[in-house]
Tab-separated table of C-alpha atoms in Angstrom:
chain	number	residue	atom	x	y	z
A	1	MET	CA	-18.103	19.598	9.858
A	2	ASN	CA	-15.434	22.334	9.385
A	3	ILE	CA	-11.941	20.874	9.771
A	4	LEU	CA	-8.781	23.046	9.962
A	5	ILE	CA	-5.561	21.169	9.079
A	6	THR	CA	-2.230	22.876	9.618
A	7	GLY	CA	0.668	21.618	7.607
A	8	ALA	CA	-1.719	20.470	4.969
A	9	LYS	CA	0.968	20.253	2.295
A	10	GLY	CA	3.229	18.111	4.381
A	11	PHE	CA	3.549	14.350	4.303
A	12	ILE	CA	0.740	13.487	6.670
A	13	GLY	CA	-1.248	16.630	5.799
A	14	LYS	CA	-1.461	15.811	2.073
A	15	ASN	CA	-2.517	12.171	2.776
A	16	LEU	CA	-5.140	13.367	5.250
A	17	VAL	CA	-6.537	16.198	3.013
A	18	LYS	CA	-6.967	13.766	0.106
A	19	ALA	CA	-8.775	11.249	2.326
A	20	LEU	CA	-11.100	14.008	3.578
A	21	GLU	CA	-11.708	15.243	0.006
A	22	ASN	CA	-12.807	11.799	-0.977
A	23	ILE	CA	-15.241	11.798	1.937
A	24	ARG	CA	-16.424	15.301	1.150
A	25	ASP	CA	-16.946	14.532	-2.519
A	26	ASN	CA	-18.806	11.183	-1.884
A	27	LYS	CA	-15.866	9.190	-3.438
A	28	ASP	CA	-15.317	7.389	-0.210
A	29	ARG	CA	-18.585	5.640	0.326
A	30	ARG	CA	-17.808	3.997	3.644
A	31	GLU	CA	-20.965	4.609	5.599
A	32	GLU	CA	-19.217	5.113	8.939
A	33	PHE	CA	-17.706	8.461	7.704
A	34	SER	CA	-20.861	9.852	6.105
A	35	CYS	CA	-21.451	11.668	9.446
A	36	LEU	CA	-18.744	14.018	8.529
A	37	ARG	CA	-20.723	15.407	5.666
A	38	PRO	CA	-21.343	18.198	4.763
A	39	LEU	CA	-17.623	18.664	5.064
A	40	THR	CA	-15.491	21.775	4.725
A	41	ILE	CA	-11.662	21.577	4.787
A	42	PHE	CA	-9.595	24.525	5.806
A	43	ALA	CA	-6.122	23.627	4.467
A	44	CYS	CA	-3.414	25.751	6.107
A	45	ASP	CA	0.284	25.735	5.217
A	46	ILE	CA	3.214	28.111	4.959
A	47	ASP	CA	1.595	30.188	2.209
A	48	THR	CA	-1.668	30.722	4.186
A	49	THR	CA	-2.039	34.437	5.092
A	50	ASP	CA	-2.756	35.577	8.607
A	51	GLU	CA	-6.228	36.774	7.463
A	52	GLU	CA	-7.068	33.403	6.091
A	53	LEU	CA	-5.856	31.636	9.300
A	54	ASP	CA	-7.978	34.029	11.364
A	55	GLN	CA	-11.050	33.081	9.342
A	56	PHE	CA	-10.259	29.393	9.546
A	57	THR	CA	-9.895	29.508	13.456
A	58	SER	CA	-13.230	31.376	13.718
A	59	LYS	CA	-15.094	28.667	11.809
A	60	ALA	CA	-13.287	25.417	12.708
A	61	ASP	CA	-15.174	22.605	14.588
A	62	LEU	CA	-11.947	20.727	14.968
A	63	VAL	CA	-8.209	21.343	14.371
A	64	VAL	CA	-5.719	18.832	13.186
A	65	HIS	CA	-2.406	20.510	13.971
A	66	LEU	CA	0.296	18.836	11.823
A	67	ALA	CA	2.457	21.878	10.986
A	68	GLY	CA	6.001	21.904	12.383
A	69	ILE	CA	9.626	22.449	11.693
A	70	ASN	CA	12.068	19.459	11.725
A	71	ARG	CA	14.860	20.552	9.323
A	72	PRO	CA	15.393	24.245	10.089
A	73	LYS	CA	18.291	26.433	8.847
A	74	ASN	CA	19.148	27.302	12.541
A	75	ASP	CA	18.237	25.922	15.905
A	76	GLU	CA	16.075	28.817	16.875
A	77	GLU	CA	13.518	27.874	14.209
A	78	PHE	CA	12.648	24.666	16.079
A	79	LEU	CA	10.837	26.671	18.894
A	80	LYS	CA	9.523	29.252	16.474
A	81	GLY	CA	7.956	26.746	14.089
A	82	ASN	CA	6.750	24.271	16.667
A	83	ARG	CA	6.055	25.878	20.032
A	84	ASP	CA	5.478	29.414	19.007
A	85	PHE	CA	3.167	28.537	16.107
A	86	THR	CA	1.112	26.341	18.385
A	87	LYS	CA	0.789	29.254	20.772
A	88	HIS	CA	-0.331	31.615	17.922
A	89	LEU	CA	-2.923	29.084	16.814
A	90	LEU	CA	-4.358	28.747	20.214
A	91	GLU	CA	-4.433	32.537	20.569
A	92	LEU	CA	-6.443	32.857	17.443
A	93	LEU	CA	-8.950	30.209	18.649
A	94	GLU	CA	-9.239	31.881	21.999
A	95	ALA	CA	-9.863	35.224	20.352
A	96	HIS	CA	-12.934	33.731	18.678
A	97	ASN	CA	-13.981	31.876	21.938
A	98	ASN	CA	-13.593	28.673	19.919
A	99	ILE	CA	-12.825	25.669	22.004
A	100	ALA	CA	-12.632	23.273	19.086
A	101	PRO	CA	-10.707	20.032	19.933
A	102	VAL	CA	-7.003	20.026	18.761
A	103	LEU	CA	-5.334	16.977	17.521
A	104	LEU	CA	-1.495	17.534	17.661
A	105	SER	CA	1.032	15.728	15.661
A	106	SER	CA	4.014	15.300	17.923
A	107	SER	CA	7.028	12.958	17.881
A	108	ILE	CA	8.451	10.117	19.939
A	109	GLN	CA	11.461	12.532	20.263
A	110	ALA	CA	9.323	14.609	22.662
A	111	THR	CA	10.117	11.878	25.388
A	112	LEU	CA	13.622	13.261	25.515
A	113	GLU	CA	14.733	9.735	26.415
A	114	GLY	CA	17.530	7.530	25.157
A	115	PRO	CA	18.882	8.813	21.819
A	116	TYR	CA	16.461	11.690	21.967
A	117	GLN	CA	17.678	13.206	25.304
A	118	ASN	CA	19.392	16.118	23.625
A	119	SER	CA	16.995	16.509	20.749
A	120	LEU	CA	16.217	20.159	20.099
A	121	TYR	CA	13.375	19.087	17.845
A	122	GLY	CA	12.018	16.824	20.509
A	123	ASN	CA	12.228	19.593	23.071
A	124	SER	CA	10.308	21.907	20.842
A	125	LYS	CA	7.594	19.241	20.370
A	126	LEU	CA	7.437	18.761	24.083
A	127	GLN	CA	7.019	22.469	24.617
A	128	SER	CA	4.096	22.406	22.157
A	129	GLU	CA	2.522	19.539	23.998
A	130	LEU	CA	2.811	21.121	27.460
A	131	PHE	CA	1.506	24.447	26.254
A	132	LEU	CA	-1.447	22.739	24.498
A	133	LEU	CA	-2.259	20.648	27.530
A	134	GLU	CA	-2.223	23.577	29.874
A	135	GLU	CA	-4.398	25.721	27.663
A	136	GLY	CA	-6.838	22.831	27.280
A	137	LYS	CA	-7.170	22.489	31.090
A	138	GLN	CA	-7.968	26.200	31.425
A	139	SER	CA	-10.314	26.428	28.438
A	140	GLY	CA	-11.989	23.025	28.524
A	141	ARG	CA	-10.688	22.310	25.085
A	142	PRO	CA	-10.216	18.554	24.286
A	143	VAL	CA	-6.616	17.886	23.308
A	144	VAL	CA	-5.284	14.625	21.659
A	145	ILE	CA	-1.606	14.156	21.161
A	146	TYR	CA	0.058	11.656	18.843
A	147	ARG	CA	3.760	10.936	19.398
A	148	PHE	CA	4.567	9.349	16.115
A	149	PRO	CA	7.584	7.178	15.668
A	150	ASN	CA	9.067	6.891	12.133
A	151	VAL	CA	6.207	7.312	9.570
A	152	PHE	CA	6.405	5.757	6.046
A	153	GLY	CA	4.108	5.765	3.103
A	154	LYS	CA	3.339	7.456	-0.242
A	155	TRP	CA	4.346	11.134	-0.811
A	156	CYS	CA	6.978	11.220	1.803
A	157	ARG	CA	9.925	13.456	0.851
A	158	PRO	CA	13.236	11.578	0.528
A	159	ASN	CA	16.461	12.914	1.950
A	160	TYR	CA	14.424	14.885	4.473
A	161	ASN	CA	13.128	13.199	7.600
A	162	SER	CA	12.440	9.586	6.573
A	163	ALA	CA	15.033	6.922	6.048
A	164	VAL	CA	12.395	4.652	4.410
A	165	ALA	CA	11.581	7.369	1.902
A	166	THR	CA	15.268	7.866	1.131
A	167	PHE	CA	15.881	4.187	0.787
A	168	CYS	CA	12.840	3.812	-1.585
A	169	HIS	CA	13.983	6.781	-3.711
A	170	ASN	CA	17.509	5.645	-4.089
A	171	ILE	CA	16.903	1.971	-4.752
A	172	SER	CA	14.073	2.690	-7.242
A	173	HIS	CA	16.464	5.122	-9.035
A	174	GLY	CA	19.535	2.992	-9.011
A	175	LEU	CA	21.350	5.140	-6.468
A	176	PRO	CA	23.556	3.841	-3.682
A	177	VAL	CA	22.207	3.274	-0.180
A	178	THR	CA	24.443	3.975	2.825
A	179	ILE	CA	23.616	2.288	6.165
A	180	SER	CA	25.621	3.150	9.268
A	181	ASP	CA	24.313	0.172	11.244
A	182	GLU	CA	22.111	-2.445	9.457
A	183	ASN	CA	21.079	-3.900	12.818
A	184	HIS	CA	19.575	-0.621	13.998
A	185	GLU	CA	15.944	-1.293	14.714
A	186	MET	CA	13.225	1.177	13.789
A	187	ASN	CA	9.663	1.607	15.099
A	188	LEU	CA	7.433	2.437	12.134
A	189	VAL	CA	3.817	3.388	11.488
A	190	TYR	CA	2.130	3.475	8.040
A	191	ILE	CA	0.636	6.560	6.744
A	192	ASP	CA	-2.799	5.073	5.915
A	193	ASP	CA	-2.974	3.753	9.496
A	194	ILE	CA	-2.470	7.187	10.815
A	195	VAL	CA	-5.119	8.708	8.431
A	196	LEU	CA	-7.597	6.059	9.468
A	197	ASP	CA	-7.079	6.669	13.124
A	198	ILE	CA	-7.616	10.413	12.725
A	199	LEU	CA	-10.743	9.680	10.637
A	200	GLU	CA	-11.989	7.512	13.440
A	201	LEU	CA	-11.475	10.409	15.956
A	202	LEU	CA	-13.331	12.756	13.632
A	203	ARG	CA	-16.169	10.302	13.407
A	204	SER	CA	-16.323	9.847	17.177
A	205	PHE	CA	-16.439	13.708	17.616
A	206	ALA	CA	-19.120	14.063	14.920
A	207	GLN	CA	-21.352	11.499	16.692
A	208	LYS	CA	-20.605	12.436	20.354
A	209	GLY	CA	-19.764	16.114	20.072
A	210	THR	CA	-16.620	15.800	22.177
A	211	LEU	CA	-13.354	13.876	22.512
A	212	ASP	CA	-11.371	12.465	25.468
A	213	SER	CA	-8.127	14.320	26.043
A	214	GLY	CA	-4.885	12.509	26.305
A	215	TYR	CA	-2.112	10.811	24.446
A	216	ARG	CA	-2.985	8.444	21.600
A	217	GLU	CA	-0.999	5.699	19.748
A	218	VAL	CA	-1.595	4.579	16.267
A	219	LYS	CA	-1.364	0.808	15.728
A	220	PRO	CA	0.077	-1.367	14.522
A	221	VAL	CA	3.659	-0.235	15.215
A	222	TYR	CA	6.139	-2.267	13.115
A	223	LYS	CA	9.690	-3.128	14.063
A	224	ALA	CA	12.354	-3.673	11.396
A	225	THR	CA	16.055	-3.119	11.176
A	226	LEU	CA	17.615	-0.944	8.550
A	227	GLY	CA	19.169	-4.008	6.891
A	228	GLU	CA	15.833	-5.782	6.667
A	229	ILE	CA	14.159	-2.756	5.138
A	230	VAL	CA	16.852	-2.405	2.434
A	231	HIS	CA	16.787	-6.090	1.793
A	232	LEU	CA	13.077	-5.994	1.083
A	233	LEU	CA	13.298	-2.958	-1.089
A	234	ASN	CA	15.974	-4.579	-3.220
A	235	GLU	CA	13.755	-7.592	-3.627
A	236	PHE	CA	10.875	-5.319	-4.674
A	237	HIS	CA	13.163	-3.563	-7.235
A	238	ALA	CA	14.335	-6.845	-8.638
A	239	SER	CA	10.802	-8.198	-9.143
A	240	ARG	CA	10.537	-6.699	-12.619
A	241	LYS	CA	13.027	-9.267	-13.617
A	242	THR	CA	12.443	-12.189	-11.320
A	243	LEU	CA	8.553	-11.618	-11.514
A	244	GLN	CA	8.470	-12.552	-7.897
A	245	ILE	CA	5.819	-10.915	-5.697
A	246	PRO	CA	6.805	-11.373	-1.981
A	247	ARG	CA	4.526	-12.669	0.730
A	248	ILE	CA	2.226	-9.750	1.500
A	249	LYS	CA	-0.134	-10.867	4.146
A	250	ASP	CA	-3.018	-8.558	4.911
A	251	ASN	CA	-1.906	-5.714	7.226
A	252	SER	CA	1.713	-6.837	7.098
A	253	PHE	CA	4.743	-4.537	7.101
A	254	GLU	CA	5.886	-6.069	3.836
A	255	LYS	CA	2.571	-5.239	2.166
A	256	LYS	CA	2.705	-1.592	3.189
A	257	LEU	CA	6.332	-1.158	2.427
A	258	LEU	CA	5.758	-2.554	-1.121
A	259	SER	CA	2.870	-0.159	-1.608
A	260	THR	CA	5.189	2.609	-0.431
A	261	PHE	CA	8.109	1.591	-2.715
A	262	GLU	CA	5.775	1.508	-5.826
A	263	GLY	CA	5.194	5.201	-5.425
A	264	TYR	CA	8.810	6.069	-5.677
A	265	LEU	CA	9.407	4.443	-9.143
A	266	ALA	CA	10.108	6.705	-12.009
A	267	PRO	CA	7.386	6.768	-14.588
A	268	ASP	CA	9.541	5.049	-17.198
A	269	ASP	CA	9.815	2.132	-14.745
A	270	PHE	CA	6.047	1.549	-14.652
A	271	ILE	CA	6.368	-0.503	-17.875
A	272	TYR	CA	8.746	-3.488	-18.555
A	273	ASP	CA	8.883	-6.490	-20.816
A	274	LEU	CA	8.042	-10.048	-20.187
A	275	LYS	CA	10.075	-12.836	-21.597
A	276	GLU	CA	8.007	-14.245	-24.513
A	277	ASN	CA	8.208	-17.821	-25.635
A	278	LYS	CA	7.030	-17.906	-29.225
A	279	ASP	CA	6.630	-20.821	-31.733
A	280	GLU	CA	4.299	-21.779	-34.615
A	281	ARG	CA	1.395	-22.423	-32.198
A	282	GLY	CA	1.406	-18.997	-30.402
A	283	ASN	CA	3.057	-17.326	-27.494
A	284	PHE	CA	3.559	-17.995	-23.755
A	285	ALA	CA	4.808	-15.633	-21.059
A	286	GLU	CA	5.155	-15.847	-17.254
A	287	PHE	CA	3.615	-12.846	-15.585
A	288	ILE	CA	3.720	-13.088	-11.820
A	289	LYS	CA	5.523	-15.555	-9.461
A	290	THR	CA	5.064	-15.901	-5.714
A	291	PRO	CA	6.975	-17.848	-3.115
A	292	ASP	CA	3.944	-19.588	-1.716
A	293	ARG	CA	1.030	-18.983	-4.073
A	294	GLY	CA	2.199	-20.241	-7.432
A	295	GLN	CA	2.420	-18.171	-10.575
A	296	VAL	CA	0.281	-16.533	-13.310
A	297	SER	CA	1.032	-16.903	-16.960
A	298	LEU	CA	-0.374	-15.688	-20.206
A	299	ASN	CA	-0.954	-18.108	-23.184
A	300	VAL	CA	-1.898	-17.227	-26.761
A	301	VAL	CA	-2.971	-19.993	-29.104
A	302	LYS	CA	-3.177	-19.351	-32.816
A	303	PRO	CA	-6.273	-20.461	-34.839
A	304	HIS	CA	-6.420	-24.265	-35.328
A	305	ASN	CA	-3.475	-24.854	-33.089
A	306	THR	CA	-3.118	-26.997	-29.944
A	307	LYS	CA	-0.935	-26.739	-26.940
A	308	GLY	CA	-0.346	-28.887	-23.942
A	309	ASN	CA	-0.963	-32.687	-24.248
A	310	HIS	CA	0.945	-33.203	-20.996
A	311	TRP	CA	0.215	-33.990	-17.420
A	312	HIS	CA	1.800	-33.199	-14.055
A	313	GLN	CA	2.496	-35.293	-10.860
A	314	SER	CA	1.736	-32.558	-8.371
A	315	LYS	CA	0.998	-29.275	-10.195
A	316	TRP	CA	-2.525	-28.213	-10.948
A	317	GLU	CA	-3.712	-25.251	-12.971
A	318	LYS	CA	-6.679	-22.953	-13.527
A	319	PHE	CA	-7.496	-21.729	-17.085
A	320	VAL	CA	-9.683	-18.822	-18.140
A	321	VAL	CA	-10.182	-17.492	-21.726
A	322	LEU	CA	-9.752	-13.698	-21.915
A	323	SER	CA	-10.339	-13.372	-25.644
A	324	GLY	CA	-11.487	-15.649	-28.391
A	325	LYS	CA	-12.521	-19.361	-28.016
A	326	ALA	CA	-10.822	-22.474	-26.654
A	327	ILE	CA	-11.366	-26.134	-26.033
A	328	ILE	CA	-9.754	-27.759	-23.096
A	329	LYS	CA	-9.682	-31.539	-23.253
A	330	GLN	CA	-8.751	-33.784	-20.233
A	331	ARG	CA	-8.242	-37.413	-19.592
A	332	LYS	CA	-7.108	-39.200	-16.491
A	333	ILE	CA	-3.976	-41.041	-17.270
A	334	GLY	CA	-3.654	-44.755	-16.931
A	335	LEU	CA	-6.443	-47.418	-17.469
A	336	ASP	CA	-9.687	-48.163	-15.791
A	337	GLU	CA	-10.780	-51.325	-14.153
A	338	ASN	CA	-11.680	-52.826	-17.618
A	339	GLY	CA	-8.193	-52.008	-18.941
A	340	GLU	CA	-9.539	-49.204	-21.125
A	341	GLN	CA	-8.427	-45.568	-21.285
A	342	TYR	CA	-10.423	-43.208	-19.155
A	343	PRO	CA	-12.972	-41.051	-21.048
A	344	ILE	CA	-11.916	-37.574	-22.457
A	345	LYS	CA	-13.914	-34.627	-21.098
A	346	GLU	CA	-14.185	-31.464	-23.247
A	347	TYR	CA	-14.673	-27.944	-21.908
A	348	HIS	CA	-15.697	-25.222	-24.362
A	349	LEU	CA	-14.752	-21.710	-23.246
A	350	SER	CA	-15.021	-18.318	-24.772
A	351	ASP	CA	-14.831	-14.610	-23.887
A	352	GLU	CA	-18.617	-14.404	-24.009
A	353	ARG	CA	-18.715	-15.969	-20.529
A	354	TYR	CA	-15.836	-16.139	-18.131
A	355	GLN	CA	-15.428	-19.668	-16.786
A	356	VAL	CA	-12.605	-21.361	-15.073
A	357	VAL	CA	-11.385	-24.920	-15.849
A	358	GLU	CA	-9.092	-26.629	-13.461
A	359	THR	CA	-6.544	-29.292	-14.516
A	360	PRO	CA	-5.664	-31.471	-11.606
A	361	PRO	CA	-2.541	-33.728	-11.159
A	362	GLY	CA	-2.632	-36.954	-13.061
A	363	TYR	CA	-4.804	-35.678	-15.924
A	364	THR	CA	-3.287	-35.025	-19.295
A	365	HIS	CA	-4.760	-31.940	-20.856
A	366	SER	CA	-4.600	-29.875	-24.049
A	367	LEU	CA	-5.699	-26.452	-25.108
A	368	HIS	CA	-7.041	-26.063	-28.626
A	369	ASN	CA	-8.223	-22.965	-30.473
A	370	PRO	CA	-11.047	-23.941	-32.965
A	371	SER	CA	-11.312	-20.550	-34.497
A	372	ASN	CA	-10.591	-19.887	-38.216
A	373	GLU	CA	-9.296	-16.373	-37.520
A	374	ASP	CA	-8.986	-15.184	-33.961
A	375	PRO	CA	-6.278	-16.224	-31.469
A	376	ALA	CA	-7.356	-17.594	-28.008
A	377	VAL	CA	-5.899	-15.534	-25.225
A	378	CYS	CA	-5.743	-17.318	-21.854
A	379	ALA	CA	-4.664	-16.540	-18.298
A	380	ILE	CA	-3.328	-19.474	-16.367
A	381	TRP	CA	-2.689	-19.827	-12.616
A	382	CYS	CA	-0.490	-22.668	-11.415
A	383	ASN	CA	-0.093	-23.690	-7.785
A	384	GLU	CA	3.687	-23.904	-8.183
A	385	THR	CA	6.167	-21.698	-9.845
A	386	PHE	CA	8.021	-23.286	-12.777
A	387	ASP	CA	11.290	-25.010	-11.900
A	388	PRO	CA	13.222	-25.803	-15.101
A	389	GLU	CA	15.341	-28.311	-13.002
A	390	ASN	CA	12.113	-30.164	-12.113
A	391	PRO	CA	9.439	-29.140	-14.652
A	392	ASP	CA	6.949	-31.840	-13.506
A	393	THR	CA	5.500	-32.015	-17.105
A	394	TYR	CA	5.181	-35.238	-19.000
A	395	PHE	CA	4.101	-35.607	-22.618
A	396	GLU	CA	0.960	-37.680	-23.353
A	397	GLU	CA	-1.707	-36.924	-25.901
A	398	VAL	CA	-5.204	-36.512	-24.622
């Protein structure tokens, strides 16, 4: 399939082009999109020559029209960059008798309703829509129109047309954030959801040979106030000190906003120190904490040293040895029906085979390194984050 993408270097265009390149180059191995191969991408942007665009329109099987102007130097450029370029694109297609479907990236501002009733940008997008729909009726060209609300995600340019991008940039770089109304609610769609919806349309066209014309909405649409967004971003930024990872349920706004925020960090912020607790036995550091899924820690035990010898009322843990060897001993506390201590169970772990040992509440346990030379490096997950005011840790030798 030959796909022409206008505005290929813009926010949506860059994400879509990269996704299509992955399909083209067999890096994206999802079977449902294999029908797009062999795939040729005609990437058109402001530096594309008229001759190149003429060639692209002669060969395109489908056009994804993302190009547009939303921050012009003067108001006249709205119509020139949006409506007039759409007309020019269609004229080139018509000159080649090419009735390839066109997917148009428009805006919710094209409704010209409410706060958008006097939007010059919205009017120029509406003019593009009407021109495209009318041409489609006359030529038989399938036309699909997206009226996007606020779009967020990686590679969006801050201080341009996305408040989320600006917030991400400023907070990640320690710059102030100004909000005129923290209760102002935004409707938002995530860039990867847009790309996936476009890919689904391309797949449908590849399989059926046509598309149904009309308006199309990308889902889900998230609602969040400016205050809520800034609060979440500040939490994300602080996580390098608190180690807290927020609740990020699958397909949630929080998960997608965190993925977006990570992309705005400066490279020097990709690395940060953990607080290390060292003694003669080894080293211990908390790695990740969560509000509802416990925490992950790292534990290093020096040769012939033992840690632990304690039990918990409610906490339970999972141990795995990443490097070296370790012996985990466990014993149920208290006495059995005969007044005897419960038996000790030993678990021998090593990096030759990844195994997990669980230590349940009410069992005293220890971690011993039997090696003469090599430290034992372990990862530990606990179902609760550590609370120094209520550590739930009681000494008792195994």
